[in-house]
mmCIF file with all atom_site columns, C-alpha atoms in Angstrom:
data_model
loop_
_atom_site.group_PDB
_atom_site.id
_atom_site.type_symbol
_atom_site.label_atom_id
_atom_site.label_alt_id
_atom_site.label_comp_id
_atom_site.label_asym_id
_atom_site.label_entity_id
_atom_site.label_seq_id
_atom_site.pdbx_PDB_ins_code
_atom_site.Cartn_x
_atom_site.Cartn_y
_atom_site.Cartn_z
_atom_site.occupancy
_atom_site.B_iso_or_equiv
_atom_site.pdbx_formal_charge
_atom_site.auth_seq_id
_atom_site.auth_comp_id
_atom_site.auth_asym_id
_atom_site.auth_atom_id
_atom_site.pdbx_PDB_model_num
ATOM 1  C CA . ASN A 1 1  ? 22.452  -19.900 -15.758 1.00 50.00 ? 1  ASN A CA 1
ATOM 2  C CA . TYR A 1 2  ? 20.407  -17.575 -17.114 1.00 53.00 ? 2  TYR A CA 1
ATOM 3  C CA . ASN A 1 3  ? 17.503  -19.647 -15.053 1.00 58.00 ? 3  ASN A CA 1
ATOM 4  C CA . LYS A 1 4  ? 19.458  -18.508 -12.399 1.00 61.00 ? 4  LYS A CA 1
ATOM 5  C CA . LYS A 1 5  ? 19.544  -14.866 -12.828 1.00 62.00 ? 5  LYS A CA 1
ATOM 6  C CA . SER A 1 6  ? 15.139  -15.032 -13.332 1.00 74.00 ? 6  SER A CA 1
ATOM 7  C CA . LEU A 1 7  ? 14.960  -16.739 -10.518 1.00 75.00 ? 7  LEU A CA 1
ATOM 8  C CA . THR A 1 8  ? 16.759  -14.358 -8.634  1.00 83.00 ? 8  THR A CA 1
ATOM 9  C CA . GLU A 1 9  ? 14.484  -11.768 -10.349 1.00 83.00 ? 9  GLU A CA 1
ATOM 10 C CA . THR A 1 10 ? 11.417  -13.251 -10.209 1.00 85.00 ? 10 THR A CA 1
ATOM 11 C CA . ASN A 1 11 ? 11.661  -13.749 -6.169  1.00 86.00 ? 11 ASN A CA 1
ATOM 12 C CA . LEU A 1 12 ? 13.651  -10.160 -5.711  1.00 86.00 ? 12 LEU A CA 1
ATOM 13 C CA . ASN A 1 13 ? 9.649   -9.144  -8.295  1.00 90.00 ? 13 ASN A CA 1
ATOM 14 C CA . GLN A 1 14 ? 7.588   -10.901 -5.757  1.00 91.00 ? 14 GLN A CA 1
ATOM 15 C CA . GLU A 1 15 ? 8.876   -8.814  -2.312  1.00 92.00 ? 15 GLU A CA 1
ATOM 16 C CA . ASN A 1 16 ? 9.436   -6.121  -3.364  1.00 92.00 ? 16 ASN A CA 1
ATOM 17 C CA . ALA A 1 17 ? 5.112   -6.825  -4.864  1.00 92.00 ? 17 ALA A CA 1
ATOM 18 C CA . GLU A 1 18 ? 4.511   -8.184  -1.614  1.00 94.00 ? 18 GLU A CA 1
ATOM 19 C CA . ARG A 1 19 ? 6.731   -5.185  0.396   1.00 94.00 ? 19 ARG A CA 1
ATOM 20 C CA . ASP A 1 20 ? 4.530   -2.420  -1.686  1.00 95.00 ? 20 ASP A CA 1
ATOM 21 C CA . ARG A 1 21 ? 1.201   -4.221  -0.343  1.00 96.00 ? 21 ARG A CA 1
ATOM 22 C CA . ASP A 1 22 ? 2.316   -4.029  3.175   1.00 96.00 ? 22 ASP A CA 1
ATOM 23 C CA . ILE A 1 23 ? 3.185   -0.295  2.531   1.00 96.00 ? 23 ILE A CA 1
ATOM 24 C CA . TYR A 1 24 ? -0.232  0.542   1.005   1.00 98.00 ? 24 TYR A CA 1
ATOM 25 C CA . MET A 1 25 ? -1.852  -2.141  4.034   1.00 97.00 ? 25 MET A CA 1
ATOM 26 C CA . LYS A 1 26 ? -0.188  -0.070  6.888   1.00 97.00 ? 26 LYS A CA 1
ATOM 27 C CA . LYS A 1 27 ? -1.386  3.044   4.873   1.00 98.00 ? 27 LYS A CA 1
ATOM 28 C CA . ILE A 1 28 ? -5.178  2.878   4.458   1.00 98.00 ? 28 ILE A CA 1
ATOM 29 C CA . ARG A 1 29 ? -4.998  1.809   8.130   1.00 97.00 ? 29 ARG A CA 1
ATOM 30 C CA . ALA A 1 30 ? -3.531  4.929   9.207   1.00 97.00 ? 30 ALA A CA 1
ATOM 31 C CA . LEU A 1 31 ? -5.468  6.996   6.856   1.00 98.00 ? 31 LEU A CA 1
ATOM 32 C CA . LYS A 1 32 ? -8.545  4.882   7.859   1.00 98.00 ? 32 LYS A CA 1
ATOM 33 C CA . ASP A 1 33 ? -7.360  5.064   12.860  1.00 97.00 ? 33 ASP A CA 1
ATOM 34 C CA . ALA A 1 34 ? -6.077  9.138   12.430  1.00 97.00 ? 34 ALA A CA 1
ATOM 35 C CA . LEU A 1 35 ? -9.197  10.259  10.959  1.00 97.00 ? 35 LEU A CA 1
ATOM 36 C CA . ASN A 1 36 ? -11.368 7.759   12.211  1.00 98.00 ? 36 ASN A CA 1
ATOM 37 C CA . ILE A 1 37 ? -13.750 6.947   9.759   1.00 98.00 ? 37 ILE A CA 1
ATOM 38 C CA . SER A 1 38 ? -15.280 4.132   8.512   1.00 98.00 ? 38 SER A CA 1
ATOM 39 C CA . TYR A 1 39 ? -13.551 1.844   5.214   1.00 98.00 ? 39 TYR A CA 1
ATOM 40 C CA . THR A 1 40 ? -16.679 4.137   2.871   1.00 98.00 ? 40 THR A CA 1
ATOM 41 C CA . ARG A 1 41 ? -16.521 6.902   4.445   1.00 98.00 ? 41 ARG A CA 1
ATOM 42 C CA . LEU A 1 42 ? -11.773 6.171   2.902   1.00 98.00 ? 42 LEU A CA 1
ATOM 43 C CA . SER A 1 43 ? -13.526 5.331   -0.017  1.00 98.00 ? 43 SER A CA 1
ATOM 44 C CA . ASP A 1 44 ? -15.554 8.537   -0.560  1.00 98.00 ? 44 ASP A CA 1
ATOM 45 C CA . LEU A 1 45 ? -13.465 10.123  0.111   1.00 98.00 ? 45 LEU A CA 1
ATOM 46 C CA . LEU A 1 46 ? -10.425 8.465   -1.463  1.00 98.00 ? 46 LEU A CA 1
ATOM 47 C CA . ASN A 1 47 ? -12.319 8.606   -4.057  1.00 98.00 ? 47 ASN A CA 1
ATOM 48 C CA . ILE A 1 48 ? -11.762 5.194   -4.550  1.00 98.00 ? 48 ILE A CA 1
ATOM 49 C CA . PRO A 1 49 ? -13.757 1.836   -4.623  1.00 98.00 ? 49 PRO A CA 1
ATOM 50 C CA . ILE A 1 50 ? -15.139 0.131   -1.340  1.00 98.00 ? 50 ILE A CA 1
ATOM 51 C CA . ALA A 1 51 ? -13.564 -2.947  -2.133  1.00 98.00 ? 51 ALA A CA 1
ATOM 52 C CA . CYS A 1 52 ? -10.357 -1.741  -4.018  1.00 98.00 ? 52 CYS A CA 1
ATOM 53 C CA . VAL A 1 53 ? -10.029 0.186   0.038   1.00 98.00 ? 53 VAL A CA 1
ATOM 54 C CA . LYS A 1 54 ? -11.277 -2.278  1.920   1.00 98.00 ? 54 LYS A CA 1
ATOM 55 C CA . ASN A 1 55 ? -8.549  -4.754  -0.245  1.00 98.00 ? 55 ASN A CA 1
ATOM 56 C CA . TYR A 1 56 ? -5.429  -2.396  0.427   1.00 98.00 ? 56 TYR A CA 1
ATOM 57 C CA . GLY A 1 57 ? -7.000  -2.624  3.798   1.00 98.00 ? 57 GLY A CA 1
ATOM 58 C CA . THR A 1 58 ? -6.719  -5.944  4.595   1.00 97.00 ? 58 THR A CA 1
ATOM 59 C CA . GLY A 1 59 ? -3.687  -6.790  2.257   1.00 96.00 ? 59 GLY A CA 1
ATOM 60 C CA . LYS A 1 60 ? -5.251  -8.796  -0.464  1.00 97.00 ? 60 LYS A CA 1
ATOM 61 C CA . GLN A 1 61 ? -4.884  -6.313  -3.519  1.00 97.00 ? 61 GLN A CA 1
ATOM 62 C CA . THR A 1 62 ? -1.912  -3.014  -4.113  1.00 97.00 ? 62 THR A CA 1
ATOM 63 C CA . PRO A 1 63 ? -3.097  -0.488  -5.641  1.00 97.00 ? 63 PRO A CA 1
ATOM 64 C CA . ASN A 1 64 ? -2.821  0.675   -9.042  1.00 97.00 ? 64 ASN A CA 1
ATOM 65 C CA . GLU A 1 65 ? -0.373  3.772   -9.845  1.00 97.00 ? 65 GLU A CA 1
ATOM 66 C CA . LYS A 1 66 ? -3.112  6.256   -9.601  1.00 98.00 ? 66 LYS A CA 1
ATOM 67 C CA . ASN A 1 67 ? -4.329  4.979   -6.671  1.00 98.00 ? 67 ASN A CA 1
ATOM 68 C CA . LYS A 1 68 ? -0.876  5.048   -4.789  1.00 98.00 ? 68 LYS A CA 1
ATOM 69 C CA . ILE A 1 69 ? -0.364  8.724   -5.464  1.00 98.00 ? 69 ILE A CA 1
ATOM 70 C CA . VAL A 1 70 ? -5.404  9.257   -3.899  1.00 98.00 ? 70 VAL A CA 1
ATOM 71 C CA . ILE A 1 71 ? -3.187  7.575   -1.177  1.00 98.00 ? 71 ILE A CA 1
ATOM 72 C CA . ASP A 1 72 ? -0.050  9.453   -0.418  1.00 98.00 ? 72 ASP A CA 1
ATOM 73 C CA . ASN A 1 73 ? -1.035  12.664  -1.060  1.00 98.00 ? 73 ASN A CA 1
ATOM 74 C CA . ALA A 1 74 ? -4.077  12.028  1.486   1.00 98.00 ? 74 ALA A CA 1
ATOM 75 C CA . LEU A 1 75 ? -1.517  11.453  3.798   1.00 98.00 ? 75 LEU A CA 1
ATOM 76 C CA . LYS A 1 76 ? 0.328   14.583  2.910   1.00 97.00 ? 76 LYS A CA 1
ATOM 77 C CA . HIS A 1 77 ? -2.582  16.420  3.359   1.00 97.00 ? 77 HIS A CA 1
ATOM 78 C CA . TYR A 1 78 ? -3.607  15.285  6.637   1.00 97.00 ? 78 TYR A CA 1
ATOM 79 C CA . ASN A 1 79 ? -0.692  15.282  8.155   1.00 97.00 ? 79 ASN A CA 1
ATOM 80 C CA . ILE A 1 80 ? -0.182  11.647  8.778   1.00 96.00 ? 80 ILE A CA 1
ATOM 81 C CA . LYS A 1 81 ? 2.970   10.116  9.115   1.00 93.00 ? 81 LYS A CA 1
ATOM 82 C CA . ILE A 1 82 ? 3.344   6.576   9.407   1.00 90.00 ? 82 ILE A CA 1
ATOM 83 C CA . TRP A 1 83 ? 6.460   4.327   10.333  1.00 87.00 ? 83 TRP A CA 1
ATOM 84 C CA . LEU A 1 84 ? 7.849   2.364   8.166   1.00 80.00 ? 84 LEU A CA 1
ATOM 85 C CA . GLN A 1 85 ? 10.566  0.096   9.395   1.00 75.00 ? 85 GLN A CA 1
ATOM 86 C CA . SER A 1 86 ? 13.199  -1.331  6.935   1.00 64.00 ? 86 SER A CA 1
ATOM 87 C CA . THR A 1 87 ? 15.147  -4.684  7.160   1.00 58.00 ? 87 THR A CA 1
ATOM 88 C CA . ILE A 1 88 ? 18.378  -4.098  5.873   1.00 58.00 ? 88 ILE A CA 1
ATOM 89 C CA . ASN A 1 89 ? 19.978  -7.479  4.366   1.00 50.00 ? 89 ASN A CA 1
#
């Protein structure tokens, strides 16, 4: 019983991490597209290293909590809205 619970929790954590990575990939792309700027310029604008911004934008990496706040604040500042499809099981 304990092992089943642990596996379920592990699967949920992995799903949440994948969803988070996908959300921030979309947010980075939305910022880049709406502002019509390069990853380099976006990196300068957000004050986040270029490698991180590119990894977020390609879904290879999830931002840390500090960078999530920076990205979310930039979306608000530039009044960029994105639609994130939710799935209900």
